[in-house]
Coordinates of C-alpha atoms in Angstrom, one line a residue:
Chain A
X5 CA -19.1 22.0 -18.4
X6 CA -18.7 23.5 -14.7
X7 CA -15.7 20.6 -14.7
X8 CA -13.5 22.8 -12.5
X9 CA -16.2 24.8 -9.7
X10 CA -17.4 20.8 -9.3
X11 CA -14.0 19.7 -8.4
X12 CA -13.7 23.0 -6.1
X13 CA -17.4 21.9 -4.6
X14 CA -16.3 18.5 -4.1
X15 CA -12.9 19.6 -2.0
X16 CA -14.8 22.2 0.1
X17 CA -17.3 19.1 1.3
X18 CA -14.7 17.2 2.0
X19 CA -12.4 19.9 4.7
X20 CA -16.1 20.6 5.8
X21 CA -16.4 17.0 6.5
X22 CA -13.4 16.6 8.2
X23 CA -13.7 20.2 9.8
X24 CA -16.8 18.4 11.1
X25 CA -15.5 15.3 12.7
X26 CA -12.5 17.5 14.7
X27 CA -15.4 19.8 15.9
X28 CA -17.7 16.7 16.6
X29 CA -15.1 15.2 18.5
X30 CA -14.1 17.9 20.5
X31 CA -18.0 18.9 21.3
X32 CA -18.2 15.3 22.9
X33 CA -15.5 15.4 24.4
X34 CA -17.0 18.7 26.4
X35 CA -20.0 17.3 26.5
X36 CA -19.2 13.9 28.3
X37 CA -17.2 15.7 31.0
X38 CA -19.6 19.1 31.8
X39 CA -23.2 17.2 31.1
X40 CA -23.3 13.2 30.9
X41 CA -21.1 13.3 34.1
X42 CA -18.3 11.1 33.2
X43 CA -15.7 10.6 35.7
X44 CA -13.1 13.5 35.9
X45 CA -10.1 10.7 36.4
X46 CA -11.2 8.9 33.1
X47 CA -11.5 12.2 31.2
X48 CA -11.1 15.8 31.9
X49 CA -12.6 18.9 31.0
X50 CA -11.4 19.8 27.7
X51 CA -10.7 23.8 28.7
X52 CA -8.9 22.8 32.3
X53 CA -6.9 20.7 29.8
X54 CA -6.4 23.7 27.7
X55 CA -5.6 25.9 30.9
X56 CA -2.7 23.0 32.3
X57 CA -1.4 23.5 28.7
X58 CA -1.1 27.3 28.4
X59 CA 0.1 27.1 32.6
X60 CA 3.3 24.2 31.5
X61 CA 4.3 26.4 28.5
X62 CA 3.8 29.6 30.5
X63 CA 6.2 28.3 33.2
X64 CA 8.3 26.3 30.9
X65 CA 8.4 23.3 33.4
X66 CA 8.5 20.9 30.1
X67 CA 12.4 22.2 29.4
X68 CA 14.2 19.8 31.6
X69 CA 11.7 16.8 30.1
X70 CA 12.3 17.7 26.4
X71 CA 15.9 18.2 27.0
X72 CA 16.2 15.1 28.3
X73 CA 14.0 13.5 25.5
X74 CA 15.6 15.2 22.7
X75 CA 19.5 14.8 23.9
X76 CA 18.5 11.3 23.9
X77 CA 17.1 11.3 20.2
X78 CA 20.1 13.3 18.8
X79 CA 23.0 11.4 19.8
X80 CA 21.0 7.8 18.9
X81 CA 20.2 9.0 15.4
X82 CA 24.0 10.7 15.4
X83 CA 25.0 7.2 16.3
X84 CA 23.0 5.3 13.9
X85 CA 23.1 7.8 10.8
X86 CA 26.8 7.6 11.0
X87 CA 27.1 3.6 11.6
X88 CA 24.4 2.9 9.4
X89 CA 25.8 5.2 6.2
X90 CA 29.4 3.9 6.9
X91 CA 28.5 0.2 7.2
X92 CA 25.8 0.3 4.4
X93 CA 28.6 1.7 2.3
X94 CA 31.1 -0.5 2.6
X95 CA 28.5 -3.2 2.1
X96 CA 26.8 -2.0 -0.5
X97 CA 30.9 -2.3 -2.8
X98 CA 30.6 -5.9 -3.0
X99 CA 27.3 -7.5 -4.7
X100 CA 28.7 -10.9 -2.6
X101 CA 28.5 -8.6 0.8
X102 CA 24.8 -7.5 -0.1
X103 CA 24.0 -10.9 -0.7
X104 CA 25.4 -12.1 2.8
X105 CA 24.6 -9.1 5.0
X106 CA 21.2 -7.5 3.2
X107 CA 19.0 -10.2 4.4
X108 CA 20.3 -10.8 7.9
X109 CA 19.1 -7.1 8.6
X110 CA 15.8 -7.0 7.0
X111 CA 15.5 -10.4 9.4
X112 CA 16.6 -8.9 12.1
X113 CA 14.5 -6.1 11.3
X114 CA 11.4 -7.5 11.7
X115 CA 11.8 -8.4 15.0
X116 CA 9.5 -6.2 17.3
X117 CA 12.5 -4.8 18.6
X118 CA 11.3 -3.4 21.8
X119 CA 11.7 -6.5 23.2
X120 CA 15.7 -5.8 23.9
X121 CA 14.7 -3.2 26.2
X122 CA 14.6 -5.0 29.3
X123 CA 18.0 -6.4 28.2
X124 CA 19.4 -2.5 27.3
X125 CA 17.6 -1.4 30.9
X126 CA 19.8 -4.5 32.9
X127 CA 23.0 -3.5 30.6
X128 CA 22.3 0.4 30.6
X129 CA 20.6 1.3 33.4
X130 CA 17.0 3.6 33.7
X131 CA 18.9 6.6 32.8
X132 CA 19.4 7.9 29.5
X133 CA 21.8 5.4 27.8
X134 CA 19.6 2.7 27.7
X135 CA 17.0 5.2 25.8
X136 CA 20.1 6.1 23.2
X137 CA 21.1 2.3 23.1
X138 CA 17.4 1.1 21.6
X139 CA 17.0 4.2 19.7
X140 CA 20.0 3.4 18.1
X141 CA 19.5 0.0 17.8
X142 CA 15.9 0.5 15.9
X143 CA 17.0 3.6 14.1
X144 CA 20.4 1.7 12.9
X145 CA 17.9 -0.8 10.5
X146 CA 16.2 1.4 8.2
X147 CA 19.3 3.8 7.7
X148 CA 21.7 0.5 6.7
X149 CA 19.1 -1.0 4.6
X150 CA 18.5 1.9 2.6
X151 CA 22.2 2.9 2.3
X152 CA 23.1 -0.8 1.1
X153 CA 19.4 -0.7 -1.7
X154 CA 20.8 3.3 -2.3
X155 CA 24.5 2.2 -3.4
X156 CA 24.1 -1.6 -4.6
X157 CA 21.2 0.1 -7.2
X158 CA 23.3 2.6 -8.6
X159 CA 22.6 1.9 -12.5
X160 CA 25.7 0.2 -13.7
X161 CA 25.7 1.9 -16.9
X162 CA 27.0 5.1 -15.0
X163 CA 29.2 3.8 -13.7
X164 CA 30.6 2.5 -16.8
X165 CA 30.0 5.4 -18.3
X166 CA 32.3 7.8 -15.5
X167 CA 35.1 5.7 -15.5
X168 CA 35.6 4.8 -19.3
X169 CA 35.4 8.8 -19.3
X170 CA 38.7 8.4 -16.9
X171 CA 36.8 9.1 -13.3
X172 CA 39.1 8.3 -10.6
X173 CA 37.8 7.0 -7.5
X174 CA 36.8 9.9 -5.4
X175 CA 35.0 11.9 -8.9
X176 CA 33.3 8.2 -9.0
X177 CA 31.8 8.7 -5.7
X178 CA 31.3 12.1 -5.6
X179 CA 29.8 12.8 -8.2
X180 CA 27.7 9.5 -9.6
X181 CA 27.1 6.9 -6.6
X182 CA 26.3 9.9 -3.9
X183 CA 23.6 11.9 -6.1
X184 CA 22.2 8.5 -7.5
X185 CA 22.2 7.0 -4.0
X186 CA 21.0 10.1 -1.8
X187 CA 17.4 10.1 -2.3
X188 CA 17.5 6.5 -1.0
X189 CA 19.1 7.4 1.8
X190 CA 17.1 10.3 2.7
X191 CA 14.1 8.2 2.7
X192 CA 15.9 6.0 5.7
X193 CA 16.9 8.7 7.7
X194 CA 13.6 10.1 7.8
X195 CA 12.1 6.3 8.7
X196 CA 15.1 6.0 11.2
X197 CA 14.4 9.8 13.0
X198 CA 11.1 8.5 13.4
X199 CA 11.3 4.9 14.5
X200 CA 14.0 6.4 16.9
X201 CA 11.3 9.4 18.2
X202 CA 8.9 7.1 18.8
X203 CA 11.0 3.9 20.8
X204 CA 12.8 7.1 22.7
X205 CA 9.2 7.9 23.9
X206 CA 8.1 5.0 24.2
X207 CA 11.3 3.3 26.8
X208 CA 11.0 6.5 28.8
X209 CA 7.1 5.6 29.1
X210 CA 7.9 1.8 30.0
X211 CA 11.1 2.7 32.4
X212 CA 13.3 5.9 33.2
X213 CA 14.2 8.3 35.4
X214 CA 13.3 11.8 33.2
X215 CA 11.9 12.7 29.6
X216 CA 8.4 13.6 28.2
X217 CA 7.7 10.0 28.4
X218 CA 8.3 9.6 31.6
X219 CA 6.1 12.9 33.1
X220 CA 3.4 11.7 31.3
X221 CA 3.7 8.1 33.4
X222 CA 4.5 10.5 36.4
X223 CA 1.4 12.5 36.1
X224 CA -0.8 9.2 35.6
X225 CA 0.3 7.9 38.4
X226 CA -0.4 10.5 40.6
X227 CA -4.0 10.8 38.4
X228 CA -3.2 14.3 37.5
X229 CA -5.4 14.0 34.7
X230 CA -5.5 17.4 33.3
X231 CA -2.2 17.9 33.3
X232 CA -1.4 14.7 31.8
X233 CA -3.8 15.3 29.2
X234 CA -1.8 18.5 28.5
X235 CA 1.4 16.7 28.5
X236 CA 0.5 14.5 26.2
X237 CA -1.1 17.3 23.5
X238 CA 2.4 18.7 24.2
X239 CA 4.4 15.6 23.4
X240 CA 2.0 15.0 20.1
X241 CA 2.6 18.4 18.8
X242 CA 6.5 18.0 19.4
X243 CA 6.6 14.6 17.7
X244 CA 4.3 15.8 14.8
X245 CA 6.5 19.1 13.9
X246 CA 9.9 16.9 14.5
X247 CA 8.6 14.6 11.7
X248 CA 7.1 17.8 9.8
X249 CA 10.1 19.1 9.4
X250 CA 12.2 16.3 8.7
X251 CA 9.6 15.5 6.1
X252 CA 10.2 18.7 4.8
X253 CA 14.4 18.2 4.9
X254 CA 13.7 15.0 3.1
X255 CA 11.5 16.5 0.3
X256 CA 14.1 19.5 0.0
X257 CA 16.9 17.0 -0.4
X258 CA 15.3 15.0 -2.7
X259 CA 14.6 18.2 -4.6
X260 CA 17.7 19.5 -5.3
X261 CA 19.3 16.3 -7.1
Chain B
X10 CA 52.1 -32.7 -0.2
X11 CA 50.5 -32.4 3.3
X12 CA 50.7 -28.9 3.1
X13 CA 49.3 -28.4 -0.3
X14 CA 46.0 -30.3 0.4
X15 CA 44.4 -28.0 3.0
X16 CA 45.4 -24.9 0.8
X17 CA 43.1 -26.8 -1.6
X18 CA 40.5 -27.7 0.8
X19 CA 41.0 -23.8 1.9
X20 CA 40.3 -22.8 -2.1
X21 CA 38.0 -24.9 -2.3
X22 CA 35.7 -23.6 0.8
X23 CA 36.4 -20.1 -0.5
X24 CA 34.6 -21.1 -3.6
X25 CA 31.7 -22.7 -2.1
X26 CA 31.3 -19.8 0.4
X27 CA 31.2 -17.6 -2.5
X28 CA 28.8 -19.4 -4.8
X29 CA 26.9 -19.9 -1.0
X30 CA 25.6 -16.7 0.5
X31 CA 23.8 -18.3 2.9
X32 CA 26.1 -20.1 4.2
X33 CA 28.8 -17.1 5.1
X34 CA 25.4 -15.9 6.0
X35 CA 25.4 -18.4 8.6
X36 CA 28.9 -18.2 9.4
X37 CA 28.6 -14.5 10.5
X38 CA 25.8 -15.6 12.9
X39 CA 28.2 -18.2 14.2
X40 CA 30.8 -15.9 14.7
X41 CA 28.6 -13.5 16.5
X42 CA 27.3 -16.1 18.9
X43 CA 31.1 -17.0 19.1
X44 CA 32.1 -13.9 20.1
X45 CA 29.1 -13.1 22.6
X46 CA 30.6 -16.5 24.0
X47 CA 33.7 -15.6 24.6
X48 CA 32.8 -12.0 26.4
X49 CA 29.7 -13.4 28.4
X50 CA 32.5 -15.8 29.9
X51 CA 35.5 -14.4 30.1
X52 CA 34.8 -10.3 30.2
X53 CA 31.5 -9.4 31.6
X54 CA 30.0 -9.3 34.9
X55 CA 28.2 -12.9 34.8
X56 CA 25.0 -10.5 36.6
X57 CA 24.3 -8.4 33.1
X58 CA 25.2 -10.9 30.8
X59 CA 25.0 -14.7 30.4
X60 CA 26.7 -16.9 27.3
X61 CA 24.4 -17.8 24.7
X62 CA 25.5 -21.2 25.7
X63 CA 23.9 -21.0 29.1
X64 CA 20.7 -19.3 27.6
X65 CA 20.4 -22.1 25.5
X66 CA 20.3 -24.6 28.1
X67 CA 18.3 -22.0 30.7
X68 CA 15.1 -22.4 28.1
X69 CA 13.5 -25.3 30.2
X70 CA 14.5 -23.7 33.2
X71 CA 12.9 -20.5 31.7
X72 CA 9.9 -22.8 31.3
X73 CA 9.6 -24.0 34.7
X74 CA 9.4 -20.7 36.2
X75 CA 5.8 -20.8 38.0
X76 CA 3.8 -18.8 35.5
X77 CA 5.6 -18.4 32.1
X78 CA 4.3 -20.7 30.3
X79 CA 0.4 -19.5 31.4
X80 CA 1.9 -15.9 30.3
X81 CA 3.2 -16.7 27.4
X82 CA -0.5 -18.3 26.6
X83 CA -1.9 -15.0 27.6
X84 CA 0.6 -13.1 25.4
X85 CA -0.4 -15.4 23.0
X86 CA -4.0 -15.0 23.1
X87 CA -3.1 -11.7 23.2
X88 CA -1.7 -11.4 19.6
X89 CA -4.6 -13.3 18.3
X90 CA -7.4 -11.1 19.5
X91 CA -5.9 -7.9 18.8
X92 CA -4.8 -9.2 15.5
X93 CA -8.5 -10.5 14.5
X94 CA -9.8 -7.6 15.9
X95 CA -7.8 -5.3 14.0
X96 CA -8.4 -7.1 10.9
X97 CA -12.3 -6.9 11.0
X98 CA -11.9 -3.2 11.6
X99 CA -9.7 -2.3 9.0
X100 CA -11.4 -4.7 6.7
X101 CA -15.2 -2.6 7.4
X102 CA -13.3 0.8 7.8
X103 CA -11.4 0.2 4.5
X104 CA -13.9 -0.5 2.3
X105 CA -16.3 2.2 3.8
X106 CA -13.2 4.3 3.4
X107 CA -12.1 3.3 -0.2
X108 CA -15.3 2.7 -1.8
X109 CA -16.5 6.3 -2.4
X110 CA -14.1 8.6 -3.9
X111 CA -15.9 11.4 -1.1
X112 CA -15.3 8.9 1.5
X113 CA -11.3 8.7 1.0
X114 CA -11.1 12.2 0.1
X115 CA -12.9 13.3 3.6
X116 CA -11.7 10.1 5.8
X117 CA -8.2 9.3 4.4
X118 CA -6.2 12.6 5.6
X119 CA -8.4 11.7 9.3
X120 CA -6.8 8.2 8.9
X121 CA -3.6 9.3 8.1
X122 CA -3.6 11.8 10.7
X123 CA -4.0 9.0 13.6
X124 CA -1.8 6.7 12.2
X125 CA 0.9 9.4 12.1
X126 CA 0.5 10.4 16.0
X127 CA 2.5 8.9 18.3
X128 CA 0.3 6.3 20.2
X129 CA 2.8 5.7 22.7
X130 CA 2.2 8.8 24.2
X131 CA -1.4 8.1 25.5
X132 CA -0.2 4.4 26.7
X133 CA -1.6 5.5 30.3
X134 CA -5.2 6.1 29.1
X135 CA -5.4 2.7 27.6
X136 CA -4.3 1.1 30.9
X137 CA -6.4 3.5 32.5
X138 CA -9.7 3.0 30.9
X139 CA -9.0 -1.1 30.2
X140 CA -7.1 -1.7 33.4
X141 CA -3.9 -3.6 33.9
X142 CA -5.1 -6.9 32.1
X143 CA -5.0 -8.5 28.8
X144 CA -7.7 -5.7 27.9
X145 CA -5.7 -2.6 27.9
X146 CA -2.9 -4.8 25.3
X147 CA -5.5 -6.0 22.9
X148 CA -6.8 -2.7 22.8
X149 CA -3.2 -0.9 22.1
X150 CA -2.5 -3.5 19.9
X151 CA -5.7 -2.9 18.0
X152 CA -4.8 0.6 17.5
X153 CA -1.3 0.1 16.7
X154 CA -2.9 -2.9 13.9
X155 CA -5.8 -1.6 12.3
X156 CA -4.4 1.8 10.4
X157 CA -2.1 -0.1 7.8
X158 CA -4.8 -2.6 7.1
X159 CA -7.1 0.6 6.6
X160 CA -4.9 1.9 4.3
X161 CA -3.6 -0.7 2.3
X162 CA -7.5 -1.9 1.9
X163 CA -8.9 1.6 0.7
X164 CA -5.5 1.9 -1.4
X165 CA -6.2 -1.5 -2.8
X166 CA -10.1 -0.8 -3.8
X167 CA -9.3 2.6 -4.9
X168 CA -6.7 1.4 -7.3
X169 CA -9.2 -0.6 -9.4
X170 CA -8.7 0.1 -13.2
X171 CA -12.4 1.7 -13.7
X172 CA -12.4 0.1 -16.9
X173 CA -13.3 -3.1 -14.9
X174 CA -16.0 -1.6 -13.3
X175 CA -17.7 0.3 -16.4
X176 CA -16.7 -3.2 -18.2
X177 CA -18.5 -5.5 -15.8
X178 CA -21.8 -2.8 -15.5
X179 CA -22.0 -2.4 -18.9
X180 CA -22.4 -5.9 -19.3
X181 CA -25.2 -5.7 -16.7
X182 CA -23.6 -6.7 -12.9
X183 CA -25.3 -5.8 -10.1
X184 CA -23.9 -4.4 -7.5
X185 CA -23.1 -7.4 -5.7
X186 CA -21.9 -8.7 -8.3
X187 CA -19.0 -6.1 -9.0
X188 CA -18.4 -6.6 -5.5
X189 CA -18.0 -10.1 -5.5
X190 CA -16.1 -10.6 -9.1
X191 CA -14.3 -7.2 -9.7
X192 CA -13.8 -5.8 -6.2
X193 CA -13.0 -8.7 -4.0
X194 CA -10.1 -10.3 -6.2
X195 CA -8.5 -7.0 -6.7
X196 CA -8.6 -6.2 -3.3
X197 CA -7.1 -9.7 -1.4
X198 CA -3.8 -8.8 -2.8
X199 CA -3.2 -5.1 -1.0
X200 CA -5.4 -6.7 1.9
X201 CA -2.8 -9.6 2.6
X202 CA -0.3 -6.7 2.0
X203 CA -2.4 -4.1 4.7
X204 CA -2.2 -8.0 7.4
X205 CA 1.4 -8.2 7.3
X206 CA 1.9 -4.4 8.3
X207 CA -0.8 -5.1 10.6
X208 CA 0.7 -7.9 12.5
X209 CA 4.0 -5.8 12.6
X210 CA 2.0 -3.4 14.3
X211 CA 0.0 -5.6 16.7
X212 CA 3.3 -7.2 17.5
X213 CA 4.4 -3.6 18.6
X214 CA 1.6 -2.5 20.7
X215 CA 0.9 -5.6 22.7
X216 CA 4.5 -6.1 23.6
X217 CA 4.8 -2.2 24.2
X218 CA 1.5 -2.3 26.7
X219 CA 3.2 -5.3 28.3
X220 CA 6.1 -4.4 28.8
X221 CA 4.7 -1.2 30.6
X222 CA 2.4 -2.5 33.0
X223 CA 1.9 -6.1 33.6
X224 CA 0.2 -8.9 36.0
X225 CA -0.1 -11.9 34.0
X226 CA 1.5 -11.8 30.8
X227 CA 5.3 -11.8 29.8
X228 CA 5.8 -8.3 30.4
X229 CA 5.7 -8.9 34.3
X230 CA 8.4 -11.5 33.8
X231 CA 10.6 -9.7 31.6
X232 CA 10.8 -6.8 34.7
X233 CA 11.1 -9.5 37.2
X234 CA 13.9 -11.0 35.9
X235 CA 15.4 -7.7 35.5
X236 CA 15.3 -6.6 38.7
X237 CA 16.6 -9.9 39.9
X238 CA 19.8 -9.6 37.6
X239 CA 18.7 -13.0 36.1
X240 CA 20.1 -12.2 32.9
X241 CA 20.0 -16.1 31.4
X242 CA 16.5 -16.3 32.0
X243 CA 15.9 -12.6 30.9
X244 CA 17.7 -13.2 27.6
X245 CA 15.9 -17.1 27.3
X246 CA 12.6 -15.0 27.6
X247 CA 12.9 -12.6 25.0
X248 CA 14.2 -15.5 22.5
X249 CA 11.1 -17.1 22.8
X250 CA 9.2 -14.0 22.6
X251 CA 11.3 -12.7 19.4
X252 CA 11.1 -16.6 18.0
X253 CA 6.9 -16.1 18.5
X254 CA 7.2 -12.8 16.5
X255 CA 9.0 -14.3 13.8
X256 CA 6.5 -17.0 13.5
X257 CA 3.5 -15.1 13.2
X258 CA 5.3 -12.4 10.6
X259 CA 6.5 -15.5 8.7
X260 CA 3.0 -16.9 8.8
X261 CA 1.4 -13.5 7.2
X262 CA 4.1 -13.2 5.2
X263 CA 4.0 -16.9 3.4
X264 CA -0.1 -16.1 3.1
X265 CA 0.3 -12.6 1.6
X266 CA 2.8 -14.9 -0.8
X267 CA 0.2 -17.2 -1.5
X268 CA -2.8 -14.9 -2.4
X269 CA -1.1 -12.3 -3.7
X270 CA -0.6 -14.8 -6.9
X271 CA -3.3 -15.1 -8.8
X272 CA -3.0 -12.2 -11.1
X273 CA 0.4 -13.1 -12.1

C-alpha cells in the first residue's frame, strides 16, 4: 500500500491550498486598488504599503511607540504574575478558601472587562498607568485561577506520601506542590501575557497619549492610509512573535518537569 | 452568663460560615463594598470616585439622562445582531470546515491563524469601512464572535467516533440521514460550547468598537461622563452594562447546560 506517499500527497494539497488562499488574497488585494479602482482611503496599494513598512523600520520611528507599548505590558504582567501567584497560593492552602474565593473570580472573570476602562482612564489618566491598571486588572484573572486549580489539584497522595517520608515544609513545596503545580501555572501566564497584549493595545487604541495603539488611531485620523496599513502589519507581527515565543517558554517549561 | 452567650452565637456563626461558602462568599463582597464605602466618602476626591451607595441610588438618575436608555437599546440590539450573525457564520463555516478531513486540514491552520491575530489593531478600518454607527460594532463583534463557534463546531463534527458513521451507512443511511441522526446530536454539544465562547467574544468586540468611537450607543456616554468627572453616573453605567453581560453569558451558559445533556 502507498499508505505513507498518500499521506505526504494529502499534506502537500493542503499547504498548496492554503499557499493559495494567502496568494489569492493578496492578488485581490492588488488587484482592487491598481485595476477595479477602489478608493485609495478605503484600501491602499499593497507595495506603497510595503514601501511605508520598509521606510518606519528603516528610520526606526516605531521605537518610541513600542517602548511605550511594551513598558506598559511588562510592569502590568510583573504586577499581575506576582499578585496573582502569591494570592492564588495562599488560596489555594485552604480547600474552605478555594471554595469561597475560586468562584468569585471566575465570576468576575467573565465580565467583558474592558468596560472598567473609562473608570481606570477618570482614576488614571490617558497616560500610561491607566494602560498598566486594566492590563493588570485582565491579566490578574487567569494567572490566580490557574495558580489556585495548579496548587488546590496537587494529588493528595503526594503529599502524604512526602511528609510521612519526614518532608518538612519548604522540601514539601519545593519539591512536590511547585513541579506538580507549574505546568498549570504556566498555562495562565501565557493566557494572562496575552489577554494583557491585547487590552494594552486595545486602551491605547480607545484613549492615550502614545503606544502602537495609539499611532495606528493617529495615522487614521489623519487618513494616512498606507502608513497605517504598515503600522498595523507592524503591530500584528509584534503581537504574533510576543505570543510565539511565550508559547515557546510555556512548552519549554512544561517540558522540563 | 451574658458574656458566654455571644461567644456561642460567635461559634456558632463560625460554624455555619464554614459549612456555607457562599455565604463568607457574600461577606467578602460585603466587605468590599464596605470598604469602597468608607474611601469613596471619607478619602477620595468625590470627582474620581463616588460611594457605591450613591451609585446605587444614581441608577434612575443614570436612566433619565436624555439618551441612555435609547443607547442602551442600541447596545442591545447590538449584541443581538452580531451574536446571530456570528452564529450563522460559524455554524456554515464550521461544518464546511469540519466535515472533510481536506477541508480542516487546509482551512483550520487559516482559521486559527485569524483568530490568533490581534483584531484590535485594525479597529480603524472597521469604523472606516462601516462608519461610526451600530454597523462598524456588529461587524467587530462578528469577527471577534464567529472564530470560537468555528472551531468548537468543526472540533465537534470532527470528533465523531467513525464507528457511528460506518455503523449508520452500513445499515444503509443516506446522507441526510447521517446528517440528521449521527452528525447533528453529536455536534449540539461542542456547538452550545463554540456559543458561549462566542458571546464572550461578541461581548468583547461590540463594547471595544464602542467604546472607541461612538454617536448613539453607550460608548458615547461612557466618554461623556468621563470628561465631565461624573463618576456616579459613570460607575451606574458600567453596572448596568456589566449586569447586561452577565445576563447574556448566564443565558448561553444555562442553554449549553441544557443541551449538552443528552448523552449523559
Amino acid at each position: 500500500m502507498s499508505s505513507p506517499r498518500r499521506k505526504f500527497n494529502d499534506r502537500f494539497a493542503s499547504r498548496l491550498v492554503q499557499v493559495g488562499f494567502l496568494a489569492a488574497v493578496l492578488l485581490l488585494w492588488y488587484l482592487a486598488t491598481t485595476r477595479w479602482g477602489v478608493n485609495k482611503l478605503l484600501l491602499p496599494n499593497p507595495l506603497n504599503v510595503w514601501d511605508q513598512l520598509a521606510d518606519v523600520i528603516a528610520k526606526g520611528e516605531y521605537l518610541n511607540d513600542l517602548r511605550i507599548t511594551l513598558t506598559e505590558l511588562a510592569i502590568a504582567f510583573l504586577i499581575s504574575t506576582v499578585s496573582g501567584t502569591l494570592l492564588g497560593y495562599s488560596i489555594s492552602r485552604s480547600p474552605y478558601l478555594i471554595k469561597v474565593f475560586e468562584p468569585l473570580f471566575a465570576g468576575i472573570y467573565s465580565i467583558p472587562i474592558i468596560l472598567f476602562l473609562p473608570l481606570y482612564v477618570l482614576f488614571f489618566g490617558l497616560g500610561p498607568a491607566s494602560k498598566i491598571a486594566l492590563g493588570t486588572t485582565i491579566s490578574f484573572f487567569p494567572v490566580v485561577l490557574n495558580t489556585i486549580a495548579g496548587f488546590g489539584n496537587v494529588d493528595p497522595m503526594l503529599v502524604k506520601a512526602a511528609k510521612s517520608m519526614g518532608a518538612s515544609d519548604y522540601q514539601l513545596f519545593r519539591y512536590v506542590l511547585v513541579p506538580a503545580a507549574f505546568p498549570v501555572i504556566l498555562s495562565g501566564l501565557r493566557m494572562g501575557f496575552t489577554v494583557a497584549l491585547l487590552s494594552i493595545i486595545g486602551s491605547e487604541t480607545i484613549a492615550s497619549l502614545g503606544g502602537l495603539g495609539h499611532r495606528i488611531v493617529n495615522l487614521a485620523e489623519n487618513m494616512d492610509m498606507a502608513r497605517m496599513f504598515a503600522y498595523i502589519v507592524f503591530a500584528i507581527a509584534i503581537a504574533a512573535f510576543l505570543n510565539t515565543v511565550v508559547s515557546v517558554l510555556e512548552a519549554r517549561g512544561k517540558r522540563q518537569r | 452568663m451574658s458574656a458566654a452567650a455571644p461567644a456561642g452565637a460567635g461559634i456558632r456563626l463560625q460554624r455555619y460560615m464554614w459549612r456555607h461558602p457562599g455565604v463568607a462568599r457574600l461577606g467578602v463582597v460585603l466587605m468590599l463594598f464596605v470598604v469602597w464605602e468608607i474611601a469613596a466618602r471619607w478619602f477620595v476626591d468625590p470627582m474620581f470616585l463616588s460611594p457605591p451607595s450613591k451609585v446605587l441610588f444614581a441608577f434612575d438618575d443614570v436612566l433619565a439622562t436624555r439618551g441612555v436608555p435609547a443607547a442602551l437599546r442600541v447596545t442591545f440590539f447590538e449584541l443581538a445582531v452580531a451574536f446571530a450573525i456570528a452564529v450563522v457564520i460559524g455554524l456554515v463555516v464550521g461544518l464546511a470546515v469540519g466535515l472533510s478531513k481536506f477541508g480542516n486540514r487546509s482551512f483550520m491552520p487559516i482559521v486559527l491563524l485569524l483568530y490568533g491575530m490581534p483584531q484590535i489593531t485594525i479597529l480603524p478600518i472597521f469604523i472606516l469601512y462601516f462608519g461610526i454607527g451600530p454597523a462598524s460594532k456588529i461587524a467587530f463583534g462578528v469577527t471577534h464572535g464567529m472564530f470560537p463557534i468555528i472551531m468548537a463546531v468543526a472540533a465537534g463534527v470532527q470528533n465523531i467516533k467513525p464507528i457511528l458513521m460506518v455503523g449508520a451507512r452500513s445499515m444503509g443511511a443516506s446522507k441526510w440521514h447521517v446528517l440528521r441522526y449521527v452528525i447533528y446530536p453529536h455536534m449540539i454539544p461542542s456547538f452550545f460550547a463554540g456559543m458561549r465562547l462566542g458571546m464572550t467574544g461578541v461581548l468583547l468586540g461590540v463594547l471595544l468598537a464602542e467604546l472607541y468611537v461612538s454617536i448613539a450607543g453607550i460608548g458615547y456616554f461612557t466618554s461623556v461622563f468621563t470628561q465631565n468627572f461624573d463618576p456616579t453616573k459613570l460607575l451606574g453605567l458600567v453596572a448596568m452594562l456589566a449586569a447586561m453581560a452577565i445576563v447574556l453569558n448566564e443565558i448561553v451558559r444555562r442553554t449549553e447546560v441544557r443541551f449538552a445533556r443528552w448523552r449523559d
